[in-house]
Amino acid sequence: MMASKISQEQIQMLRYEVKQPNSVFYPGSKEYEKSLERWSAIGRQRAGVAIRPKTVEDLASTVRFAMDNQLDLAVKGGGHSTDTSSSSDGGILIDLGSMRQVSVNPIDSTVTAQGGALWKDVNDTAAMLDLAVVGGTASQTGVGGVSMRGGYGYLTPKYGLVLDNLLSAKVVTADGQVLSASANEHPDLFWAIRGAGANVGVAAELRFQAHTQPNMVWCGTMTFMPDKVNEVVEALNGALLHPHGNAAAQCVFALSPDSKAPVVTTVLFFNGPEEEGRIHFAGLADLECISMNMEMRPYAKANTLLDDAVPPGGRKKIIGVKVAPPMRPDFASQLLMQIGRKLAAVPELANSCLEIDYFDLSKVYGVSITETAFPSRTMTLNGALILQWTDLSKDEDYIAWGVKIQNMCENELRQAGFKPDQLVSTFFGYTDGDNMTPEDMFGVNADALLKVKRQYDPDNVFNKLNPLGHFG
């Protein structure tokens, strides 16, 4: 286990090791503090040193230095984790924030992004050539983290998971090698990074299959009073499937920013003209709402609709939930009541919300579980309880309440005939101390993943997210 803190002497040695020593930052400096910044203050630890490499070579040198000196190592991409998986207490923090280049190959319609790129970088660059990549639904999340943990987005009903659209990657392994991983090169490593990338290396570069996206999309939000929750959920259930995979939606339970009363907001996405979108979402379009912000937008803009609701700063925790489809209107009403009551009673939590993805997952479910390391190919609806607050003394209380909401969803799954699991995915991740076994986290892929782990990271350099080392 790499658990040692870096010494002042080792910091100087690291500066000599890399080609750009001015990318190595000391505690107390402005650039060091900037590297520690993240979307949530939860999980923020003070590294002994931070490095923001600009080249793959310096990234590889830093990883190798950590292994050779048995130093704790963490990698930060977009900085959206709400645990300690991208931070180090006294060790080395690699901040990929200076590696955000994105390029497009118009000949084969592929998009290549460096490991520190955000989805905004990818979406905006691809759009220049009328292309789109399956990506997350928030533009400020990191490409690498989302890709290697599954990745659901508005294009998932048509094209599958983000990682199912990954063609190849440039991976820095624990010994500092830079390997090309694809179906033809190091296929075992390519298999592993699609679902468990943080366990076996750092994705310095990711190459995706892009898809033609010349048209605008009809998208936006509609907000309803709480007495409409049953009708909203029935309409979303009816609109889950589209014959060409052109529709997606999200259901958000929150408080109105104006009245502080519970409301139901739908985020609707239709990859086509408004007339067709209105027909598909007729159950919602014809329902009385208190606000509407639906219009034709470029695809890249659709992925910014939720950004303002979850701005960086303060304390945040993402707690994953899984919901049985079709969602029971009575259960939705119970959830809204529980969430509304809590957020109204605790003003500090007022900006929190529960978001449920109404994405048709047939394309995801249609891929064999053993095709990639990603273990969570089920037809359940995925969601996230996003808690936001400021008082660090309330961390345990608020997270414990969030787990109760998670348990409500698990009980509903059981009643609907599903078997709840804790398999890792975009919204489900674990760190040291969660006491999860490889089988708990990766199911039938656990043994094969441990074999790859032993080959590419026998010293357990990468031990932060969904840790496997002590089982290897």
Short mmCIF file of C-alpha atoms in Angstrom, two decimals:
data_model
loop_
_atom_site.label_atom_id
_atom_site.label_comp_id
_atom_site.label_asym_id
_atom_site.label_seq_id
_atom_site.Cartn_x
_atom_site.Cartn_y
_atom_site.Cartn_z
CA MET A 1 0.00 0.00 0.00
CA MET A 2 1.37 3.37 -1.02
CA ALA A 3 0.72 5.29 2.18
CA SER A 4 3.86 7.35 2.77
CA LYS A 5 3.84 11.14 2.92
CA ILE A 6 6.33 12.98 0.76
CA SER A 7 9.31 14.68 2.39
CA GLN A 8 10.86 18.02 1.45
CA GLU A 9 13.85 16.17 0.05
CA GLN A 10 11.60 14.02 -2.12
CA ILE A 11 9.77 17.10 -3.40
CA GLN A 12 13.08 18.46 -4.66
CA MET A 13 13.88 15.09 -6.19
CA LEU A 14 10.52 15.12 -8.00
CA ARG A 15 11.27 18.59 -9.40
CA TYR A 16 14.50 17.22 -10.88
CA GLU A 17 12.65 14.18 -12.22
CA VAL A 18 10.13 16.07 -14.36
CA LYS A 19 10.98 18.16 -17.40
CA GLN A 20 8.88 21.11 -16.24
CA PRO A 21 9.74 21.69 -12.55
CA ASN A 22 7.58 24.82 -12.50
CA SER A 23 4.54 22.52 -12.67
CA VAL A 24 5.33 21.21 -9.16
CA PHE A 25 3.57 23.25 -6.47
CA TYR A 26 4.28 23.55 -2.76
CA PRO A 27 1.77 23.89 0.09
CA GLY A 28 0.87 27.51 0.63
CA SER A 29 1.41 28.68 -2.93
CA LYS A 30 -1.47 29.99 -5.04
CA GLU A 31 -1.11 27.27 -7.66
CA TYR A 32 -1.01 24.56 -4.99
CA GLU A 33 -4.27 25.80 -3.50
CA LYS A 34 -5.81 25.97 -6.97
CA SER A 35 -4.90 22.34 -7.60
CA LEU A 36 -6.68 21.35 -4.39
CA GLU A 37 -9.90 23.12 -5.43
CA ARG A 38 -12.80 20.90 -6.34
CA TRP A 39 -16.54 20.94 -6.86
CA SER A 40 -17.14 19.79 -3.29
CA ALA A 41 -15.20 20.47 -0.10
CA ILE A 42 -16.00 16.91 0.98
CA GLY A 43 -12.97 14.66 0.57
CA ARG A 44 -10.58 17.58 0.17
CA GLN A 45 -7.24 16.63 1.71
CA ARG A 46 -3.95 18.53 1.76
CA ALA A 47 -1.39 16.80 -0.40
CA GLY A 48 2.30 17.08 0.39
CA VAL A 49 2.85 18.37 -3.13
CA ALA A 50 0.71 19.02 -6.19
CA ILE A 51 1.84 18.68 -9.78
CA ARG A 52 -0.01 19.89 -12.83
CA PRO A 53 1.74 18.12 -15.72
CA LYS A 54 1.43 19.53 -19.21
CA THR A 55 2.84 16.47 -20.97
CA VAL A 56 2.28 12.73 -20.83
CA GLU A 57 5.99 12.33 -20.12
CA ASP A 58 5.84 14.37 -16.90
CA LEU A 59 2.66 12.55 -15.91
CA ALA A 60 4.42 9.21 -16.37
CA SER A 61 7.52 10.38 -14.50
CA THR A 62 5.40 11.42 -11.53
CA VAL A 63 3.56 8.09 -11.37
CA ARG A 64 6.84 6.19 -11.57
CA PHE A 65 8.35 8.42 -8.86
CA ALA A 66 5.42 7.67 -6.56
CA MET A 67 5.85 3.93 -7.09
CA ASP A 68 9.62 3.95 -6.63
CA ASN A 69 9.34 5.95 -3.39
CA GLN A 70 6.18 4.24 -2.09
CA LEU A 71 4.34 7.55 -1.87
CA ASP A 72 0.61 8.00 -1.63
CA LEU A 73 -0.72 9.08 -5.05
CA ALA A 74 -4.01 10.63 -6.10
CA VAL A 75 -5.22 11.81 -9.49
CA LYS A 76 -7.69 14.65 -9.99
CA GLY A 77 -9.47 15.09 -13.31
CA GLY A 78 -12.58 17.25 -13.29
CA GLY A 79 -12.58 17.36 -9.48
CA HIS A 80 -16.23 16.31 -9.09
CA SER A 81 -15.74 13.41 -6.67
CA THR A 82 -17.45 13.82 -3.29
CA ASP A 83 -15.13 11.42 -1.44
CA THR A 84 -11.37 11.08 -1.00
CA SER A 85 -10.82 9.22 -4.28
CA SER A 86 -9.03 12.14 -5.95
CA SER A 87 -7.09 13.58 -3.02
CA SER A 88 -4.05 12.67 -0.95
CA ASP A 89 -3.22 13.33 2.68
CA GLY A 90 0.43 14.33 2.53
CA GLY A 91 1.33 12.48 -0.67
CA ILE A 92 1.36 13.49 -4.34
CA LEU A 93 -1.66 14.96 -6.08
CA ILE A 94 -1.60 14.88 -9.88
CA ASP A 95 -3.92 17.60 -11.16
CA LEU A 96 -4.73 16.99 -14.84
CA GLY A 97 -6.15 20.51 -15.24
CA SER A 98 -3.46 21.54 -17.73
CA MET A 99 -4.15 18.56 -20.01
CA ARG A 100 -7.46 19.57 -21.60
CA GLN A 101 -6.77 19.50 -25.32
CA VAL A 102 -9.47 18.04 -27.57
CA SER A 103 -9.09 17.22 -31.27
CA VAL A 104 -11.44 15.87 -33.93
CA ASN A 105 -10.62 13.59 -36.85
CA PRO A 106 -13.28 14.33 -39.49
CA ILE A 107 -12.25 11.36 -41.63
CA ASP A 108 -13.31 8.69 -39.14
CA SER A 109 -15.49 10.91 -36.91
CA THR A 110 -13.45 10.37 -33.78
CA VAL A 111 -12.78 12.77 -30.93
CA THR A 112 -9.63 12.55 -28.80
CA ALA A 113 -9.52 14.24 -25.40
CA GLN A 114 -6.71 14.56 -22.89
CA GLY A 115 -7.34 13.18 -19.42
CA GLY A 116 -8.07 16.55 -17.82
CA ALA A 117 -10.67 17.67 -20.37
CA LEU A 118 -14.19 18.55 -19.28
CA TRP A 119 -17.31 17.58 -21.21
CA LYS A 120 -17.74 21.22 -22.20
CA ASP A 121 -14.38 21.01 -23.99
CA VAL A 122 -15.45 17.87 -25.84
CA ASN A 123 -18.97 19.01 -26.72
CA ASP A 124 -17.90 22.42 -28.00
CA THR A 125 -15.04 21.02 -30.09
CA ALA A 126 -17.10 18.20 -31.62
CA ALA A 127 -19.91 20.62 -32.46
CA MET A 128 -17.59 22.57 -34.77
CA LEU A 129 -17.83 19.62 -37.18
CA ASP A 130 -21.48 18.75 -36.49
CA LEU A 131 -20.50 15.82 -34.30
CA ALA A 132 -21.43 14.74 -30.78
CA VAL A 133 -19.99 12.30 -28.27
CA VAL A 134 -22.00 10.39 -25.70
CA GLY A 135 -21.15 12.32 -22.53
CA GLY A 136 -22.35 13.30 -19.10
CA THR A 137 -25.31 15.60 -18.53
CA ALA A 138 -23.29 18.30 -16.73
CA SER A 139 -20.72 20.15 -18.82
CA GLN A 140 -18.26 20.79 -15.96
CA THR A 141 -17.63 17.13 -15.07
CA GLY A 142 -14.39 15.48 -16.13
CA VAL A 143 -14.20 13.29 -19.21
CA GLY A 144 -11.85 10.70 -17.71
CA GLY A 145 -13.78 10.04 -14.51
CA VAL A 146 -17.17 9.74 -16.20
CA SER A 147 -15.82 7.57 -19.02
CA MET A 148 -14.12 5.01 -16.81
CA ARG A 149 -17.08 4.72 -14.42
CA GLY A 150 -19.71 4.05 -17.08
CA GLY A 151 -21.17 7.36 -18.17
CA TYR A 152 -24.83 8.04 -18.91
CA GLY A 153 -26.06 10.89 -21.06
CA TYR A 154 -28.83 12.13 -23.32
CA LEU A 155 -27.41 10.10 -26.23
CA THR A 156 -27.23 6.85 -24.22
CA PRO A 157 -30.62 5.55 -25.45
CA LYS A 158 -29.26 5.67 -29.01
CA TYR A 159 -25.56 4.89 -28.59
CA GLY A 160 -25.04 3.30 -25.16
CA LEU A 161 -22.67 4.19 -22.34
CA VAL A 162 -19.81 6.64 -22.67
CA LEU A 163 -17.34 3.78 -22.18
CA ASP A 164 -19.08 1.74 -24.90
CA ASN A 165 -18.07 4.52 -27.31
CA LEU A 166 -14.44 4.52 -26.19
CA LEU A 167 -12.20 3.24 -29.00
CA SER A 168 -8.77 3.50 -27.41
CA ALA A 169 -6.83 5.20 -24.65
CA LYS A 170 -3.30 6.22 -23.78
CA VAL A 171 -2.78 4.84 -20.27
CA VAL A 172 0.02 5.52 -17.81
CA THR A 173 0.51 2.40 -15.73
CA ALA A 174 1.97 2.14 -12.24
CA ASP A 175 5.56 1.67 -13.43
CA GLY A 176 5.41 4.80 -15.57
CA GLN A 177 4.89 3.07 -18.91
CA VAL A 178 2.67 4.82 -21.45
CA LEU A 179 0.62 2.13 -23.15
CA SER A 180 -1.88 2.30 -25.98
CA ALA A 181 -4.94 0.32 -24.97
CA SER A 182 -7.57 -0.79 -27.47
CA ALA A 183 -9.26 -3.92 -28.76
CA ASN A 184 -6.01 -4.72 -30.61
CA GLU A 185 -3.33 -3.40 -28.22
CA HIS A 186 -3.21 -4.51 -24.60
CA PRO A 187 -6.85 -5.66 -24.82
CA ASP A 188 -6.84 -6.79 -21.18
CA LEU A 189 -5.95 -3.27 -20.05
CA PHE A 190 -8.56 -1.81 -22.42
CA TRP A 191 -11.15 -4.18 -20.94
CA ALA A 192 -10.26 -3.06 -17.41
CA ILE A 193 -10.22 0.70 -17.90
CA ARG A 194 -13.81 0.55 -19.17
CA GLY A 195 -15.36 0.35 -15.74
CA ALA A 196 -12.33 0.24 -13.44
CA GLY A 197 -9.80 2.63 -14.94
CA ALA A 198 -8.86 4.24 -11.65
CA ASN A 199 -7.65 0.84 -10.40
CA VAL A 200 -5.05 0.21 -13.09
CA GLY A 201 -3.71 3.49 -14.44
CA VAL A 202 -4.19 7.11 -15.45
CA ALA A 203 -5.98 7.85 -18.71
CA ALA A 204 -3.76 10.47 -20.30
CA GLU A 205 -5.82 10.46 -23.48
CA LEU A 206 -9.16 9.01 -24.58
CA ARG A 207 -10.38 8.47 -28.13
CA PHE A 208 -14.13 8.23 -28.74
CA GLN A 209 -16.39 7.35 -31.59
CA ALA A 210 -18.38 10.48 -32.37
CA HIS A 211 -21.79 10.60 -34.03
CA THR A 212 -23.26 12.91 -36.63
CA GLN A 213 -25.23 15.70 -34.94
CA PRO A 214 -26.08 18.36 -37.55
CA ASN A 215 -29.46 19.32 -36.11
CA MET A 216 -30.54 21.30 -33.08
CA VAL A 217 -32.33 19.46 -30.27
CA TRP A 218 -35.56 20.33 -28.49
CA CYS A 219 -34.70 20.49 -24.83
CA GLY A 220 -35.15 22.39 -21.60
CA THR A 221 -37.07 22.24 -18.34
CA MET A 222 -40.67 22.17 -17.16
CA THR A 223 -41.53 22.66 -13.48
CA PHE A 224 -44.73 21.46 -11.84
CA MET A 225 -46.51 21.87 -8.51
CA PRO A 226 -46.26 18.87 -6.15
CA ASP A 227 -49.87 17.86 -6.74
CA LYS A 228 -48.89 17.00 -10.31
CA VAL A 229 -46.20 14.51 -9.31
CA ASN A 230 -48.30 11.42 -10.14
CA GLU A 231 -49.19 12.72 -13.59
CA VAL A 232 -45.59 13.78 -14.26
CA VAL A 233 -44.23 10.35 -13.38
CA GLU A 234 -46.90 8.56 -15.41
CA ALA A 235 -46.02 10.74 -18.40
CA LEU A 236 -42.29 10.07 -17.97
CA ASN A 237 -42.94 6.34 -17.71
CA GLY A 238 -44.88 6.50 -20.95
CA ALA A 239 -42.17 8.48 -22.72
CA LEU A 240 -39.19 6.35 -21.63
CA LEU A 241 -38.95 4.47 -24.94
CA HIS A 242 -38.50 6.02 -28.37
CA PRO A 243 -38.22 3.80 -31.46
CA HIS A 244 -35.03 5.54 -32.61
CA GLY A 245 -33.55 6.35 -29.19
CA ASN A 246 -34.05 10.08 -29.73
CA ALA A 247 -35.61 10.89 -26.36
CA ALA A 248 -34.29 11.19 -22.83
CA ALA A 249 -35.48 12.90 -19.68
CA GLN A 250 -34.65 13.56 -16.05
CA CYS A 251 -36.97 14.00 -13.10
CA VAL A 252 -35.80 16.31 -10.31
CA PHE A 253 -37.35 16.57 -6.83
CA ALA A 254 -36.30 19.79 -5.11
CA LEU A 255 -37.49 23.02 -3.52
CA SER A 256 -38.54 25.99 -5.59
CA PRO A 257 -35.78 28.63 -5.30
CA ASP A 258 -38.51 31.26 -5.00
CA SER A 259 -41.17 29.83 -2.69
CA LYS A 260 -39.04 27.13 -1.02
CA ALA A 261 -41.94 24.74 -1.57
CA PRO A 262 -41.48 21.26 -3.10
CA VAL A 263 -41.62 21.12 -6.90
CA VAL A 264 -41.09 18.53 -9.61
CA THR A 265 -38.87 19.58 -12.52
CA THR A 266 -38.43 17.61 -15.70
CA VAL A 267 -35.41 18.03 -17.96
CA LEU A 268 -36.52 16.95 -21.43
CA PHE A 269 -34.30 16.10 -24.41
CA PHE A 270 -35.47 15.25 -27.90
CA ASN A 271 -32.98 14.79 -30.72
CA GLY A 272 -35.16 16.24 -33.44
CA PRO A 273 -37.67 18.98 -34.23
CA GLU A 274 -39.98 20.51 -31.64
CA GLU A 275 -43.11 19.16 -33.34
CA GLU A 276 -41.92 15.55 -32.92
CA GLY A 277 -40.68 16.24 -29.42
CA ARG A 278 -44.04 17.62 -28.36
CA ILE A 279 -45.77 14.52 -29.70
CA HIS A 280 -43.39 12.20 -27.85
CA PHE A 281 -43.64 14.13 -24.57
CA ALA A 282 -47.33 15.00 -25.06
CA GLY A 283 -48.23 13.81 -21.57
CA LEU A 284 -45.97 16.51 -20.14
CA ALA A 285 -46.33 19.19 -22.80
CA ASP A 286 -50.10 19.23 -22.23
CA LEU A 287 -49.83 19.29 -18.43
CA GLU A 288 -50.20 22.57 -16.55
CA CYS A 289 -46.81 23.76 -15.29
CA ILE A 290 -45.54 26.73 -13.30
CA SER A 291 -42.56 27.40 -15.56
CA MET A 292 -41.25 26.21 -18.90
CA ASN A 293 -37.91 26.70 -20.62
CA MET A 294 -38.19 24.46 -23.68
CA GLU A 295 -36.66 25.51 -26.98
CA MET A 296 -34.47 24.35 -29.85
CA ARG A 297 -30.82 24.42 -28.79
CA PRO A 298 -27.47 23.12 -30.07
CA TYR A 299 -26.67 19.71 -28.59
CA ALA A 300 -23.72 21.16 -26.66
CA LYS A 301 -26.09 23.55 -24.84
CA ALA A 302 -28.32 20.69 -23.71
CA ASN A 303 -25.48 19.48 -21.55
CA THR A 304 -25.36 22.75 -19.62
CA LEU A 305 -28.99 22.77 -18.40
CA LEU A 306 -28.13 21.41 -14.94
CA ASP A 307 -24.89 23.33 -14.38
CA ASP A 308 -26.42 26.26 -12.49
CA ALA A 309 -28.28 23.98 -10.08
CA VAL A 310 -25.04 22.46 -8.78
CA PRO A 311 -22.35 25.19 -8.84
CA PRO A 312 -18.89 24.49 -7.37
CA GLY A 313 -18.18 25.32 -3.74
CA GLY A 314 -19.48 24.33 -0.34
CA ARG A 315 -19.99 20.81 0.90
CA LYS A 316 -21.61 18.32 -1.46
CA LYS A 317 -22.26 14.61 -1.44
CA ILE A 318 -23.56 12.46 -4.28
CA ILE A 319 -25.47 9.40 -3.09
CA GLY A 320 -26.45 7.02 -5.86
CA VAL A 321 -29.93 5.53 -6.11
CA LYS A 322 -31.55 2.97 -8.39
CA VAL A 323 -35.26 3.07 -9.13
CA ALA A 324 -37.47 0.31 -10.51
CA PRO A 325 -39.08 1.14 -13.87
CA PRO A 326 -41.84 2.02 -14.41
CA MET A 327 -41.60 4.24 -11.36
CA ARG A 328 -44.73 3.96 -9.20
CA PRO A 329 -46.45 7.35 -8.93
CA ASP A 330 -47.27 6.69 -5.28
CA PHE A 331 -43.61 6.02 -4.54
CA ALA A 332 -42.59 9.19 -6.37
CA SER A 333 -45.06 11.10 -4.21
CA GLN A 334 -43.50 9.58 -1.06
CA LEU A 335 -40.02 10.57 -2.21
CA LEU A 336 -41.08 14.13 -2.99
CA MET A 337 -42.80 14.42 0.40
CA GLN A 338 -39.76 13.12 2.30
CA ILE A 339 -37.31 15.30 0.39
CA GLY A 340 -39.48 18.41 0.47
CA ARG A 341 -40.09 18.07 4.21
CA LYS A 342 -36.39 17.68 5.00
CA LEU A 343 -35.13 20.49 2.77
CA ALA A 344 -37.80 22.88 4.06
CA ALA A 345 -36.99 22.01 7.69
CA VAL A 346 -33.23 22.41 7.19
CA PRO A 347 -32.61 25.61 5.17
CA GLU A 348 -28.94 24.76 4.82
CA LEU A 349 -29.95 21.81 2.61
CA ALA A 350 -32.40 23.87 0.54
CA ASN A 351 -30.35 23.63 -2.67
CA SER A 352 -30.18 19.84 -2.56
CA CYS A 353 -32.15 17.64 -4.96
CA LEU A 354 -32.87 14.11 -6.09
CA GLU A 355 -32.33 13.58 -9.82
CA ILE A 356 -33.52 10.44 -11.63
CA ASP A 357 -32.44 9.64 -15.19
CA TYR A 358 -35.24 8.52 -17.49
CA PHE A 359 -32.90 6.99 -20.06
CA ASP A 360 -33.84 3.91 -22.06
CA LEU A 361 -30.98 1.53 -21.19
CA SER A 362 -31.70 -1.14 -23.79
CA LYS A 363 -28.40 -0.39 -25.57
CA VAL A 364 -26.53 -0.66 -22.27
CA TYR A 365 -28.30 -3.85 -21.21
CA GLY A 366 -27.72 -5.34 -24.65
CA VAL A 367 -23.95 -5.49 -24.09
CA SER A 368 -22.68 -8.51 -22.16
CA ILE A 369 -21.58 -7.74 -18.60
CA THR A 370 -18.24 -9.43 -19.28
CA GLU A 371 -17.59 -7.38 -22.42
CA THR A 372 -16.03 -4.66 -20.23
CA ALA A 373 -15.16 -4.38 -16.54
CA PHE A 374 -18.26 -2.23 -15.99
CA PRO A 375 -20.60 -4.46 -13.95
CA SER A 376 -23.87 -2.54 -13.72
CA ARG A 377 -25.75 -3.30 -16.93
CA THR A 378 -29.28 -3.40 -15.56
CA MET A 379 -32.59 -1.91 -16.69
CA THR A 380 -33.14 0.04 -13.47
CA LEU A 381 -33.33 3.81 -13.61
CA ASN A 382 -30.22 5.51 -12.24
CA GLY A 383 -30.32 8.58 -10.06
CA ALA A 384 -28.37 10.71 -7.63
CA LEU A 385 -29.30 12.45 -4.43
CA ILE A 386 -27.13 15.59 -4.54
CA LEU A 387 -26.79 17.06 -1.06
CA GLN A 388 -25.46 20.61 -0.71
CA TRP A 389 -24.64 22.36 2.59
CA THR A 390 -21.92 24.38 4.33
CA ASP A 391 -21.55 23.32 7.99
CA LEU A 392 -18.87 20.61 8.24
CA SER A 393 -20.16 19.56 11.68
CA LYS A 394 -23.34 18.32 9.95
CA ASP A 395 -21.61 15.98 7.50
CA GLU A 396 -22.55 12.73 9.24
CA ASP A 397 -26.14 13.77 9.96
CA TYR A 398 -26.90 14.87 6.43
CA ILE A 399 -25.20 11.91 4.76
CA ALA A 400 -27.04 9.52 7.11
CA TRP A 401 -30.33 11.08 6.02
CA GLY A 402 -29.29 10.67 2.40
CA VAL A 403 -28.64 6.97 2.98
CA LYS A 404 -32.22 6.65 4.27
CA ILE A 405 -33.48 7.96 0.92
CA GLN A 406 -31.18 5.47 -0.80
CA ASN A 407 -32.65 2.69 1.35
CA MET A 408 -36.19 3.76 0.43
CA CYS A 409 -35.28 3.21 -3.21
CA GLU A 410 -33.71 -0.16 -2.44
CA ASN A 411 -36.84 -1.33 -0.65
CA GLU A 412 -38.95 -0.22 -3.60
CA LEU A 413 -36.67 -2.23 -5.89
CA ARG A 414 -37.24 -5.35 -3.80
CA GLN A 415 -40.99 -4.88 -3.85
CA ALA A 416 -40.84 -4.55 -7.64
CA GLY A 417 -39.00 -7.88 -7.92
CA PHE A 418 -35.47 -6.52 -8.47
CA LYS A 419 -32.45 -7.60 -6.47
CA PRO A 420 -30.63 -4.50 -5.16
CA ASP A 421 -26.85 -4.46 -5.55
CA GLN A 422 -23.94 -2.16 -4.78
CA LEU A 423 -22.10 -2.57 -8.06
CA VAL A 424 -19.91 0.36 -9.05
CA SER A 425 -21.19 2.77 -11.69
CA THR A 426 -21.28 6.50 -12.37
CA PHE A 427 -23.10 7.25 -9.09
CA PHE A 428 -21.80 4.33 -7.00
CA GLY A 429 -18.17 4.35 -5.87
CA TYR A 430 -16.22 3.34 -2.78
CA THR A 431 -13.05 4.30 -0.95
CA ASP A 432 -10.89 2.63 1.65
CA GLY A 433 -12.92 1.95 4.77
CA ASP A 434 -16.15 1.07 2.99
CA ASN A 435 -15.28 -2.61 3.44
CA MET A 436 -16.43 -3.68 -0.01
CA THR A 437 -15.11 -6.86 -1.61
CA PRO A 438 -14.23 -7.07 -5.31
CA GLU A 439 -17.35 -9.19 -5.82
CA ASP A 440 -19.49 -6.56 -4.09
CA MET A 441 -18.14 -3.88 -6.40
CA PHE A 442 -17.56 -5.65 -9.72
CA GLY A 443 -19.71 -8.78 -9.55
CA VAL A 444 -18.85 -11.45 -12.13
CA ASN A 445 -15.96 -9.33 -13.43
CA ALA A 446 -14.08 -9.35 -10.10
CA ASP A 447 -11.70 -12.27 -10.76
CA ALA A 448 -10.71 -11.08 -14.22
CA LEU A 449 -10.19 -7.55 -12.91
CA LEU A 450 -7.95 -8.76 -10.08
CA LYS A 451 -5.82 -10.57 -12.67
CA VAL A 452 -5.36 -7.34 -14.66
CA LYS A 453 -4.65 -5.45 -11.44
CA ARG A 454 -1.88 -7.89 -10.50
CA GLN A 455 -0.30 -7.50 -13.94
CA TYR A 456 -0.37 -3.72 -14.30
CA ASP A 457 -0.36 -2.50 -10.69
CA PRO A 458 1.06 -5.21 -8.40
CA ASP A 459 2.25 -2.63 -5.85
CA ASN A 460 -1.22 -1.08 -5.59
CA VAL A 461 -0.17 2.44 -6.57
CA PHE A 462 -3.75 3.16 -7.62
CA ASN A 463 -5.75 2.49 -4.48
CA LYS A 464 -8.19 5.39 -4.09
CA LEU A 465 -11.42 4.54 -5.90
CA ASN A 466 -13.05 1.11 -5.52
CA PRO A 467 -9.84 -0.27 -3.94
CA LEU A 468 -8.74 -3.76 -4.94
CA GLY A 469 -5.13 -3.94 -3.75
CA HIS A 470 -5.49 -5.83 -0.47
CA PHE A 471 -7.51 -8.51 -2.27
CA GLY A 472 -4.99 -9.02 -5.05
#
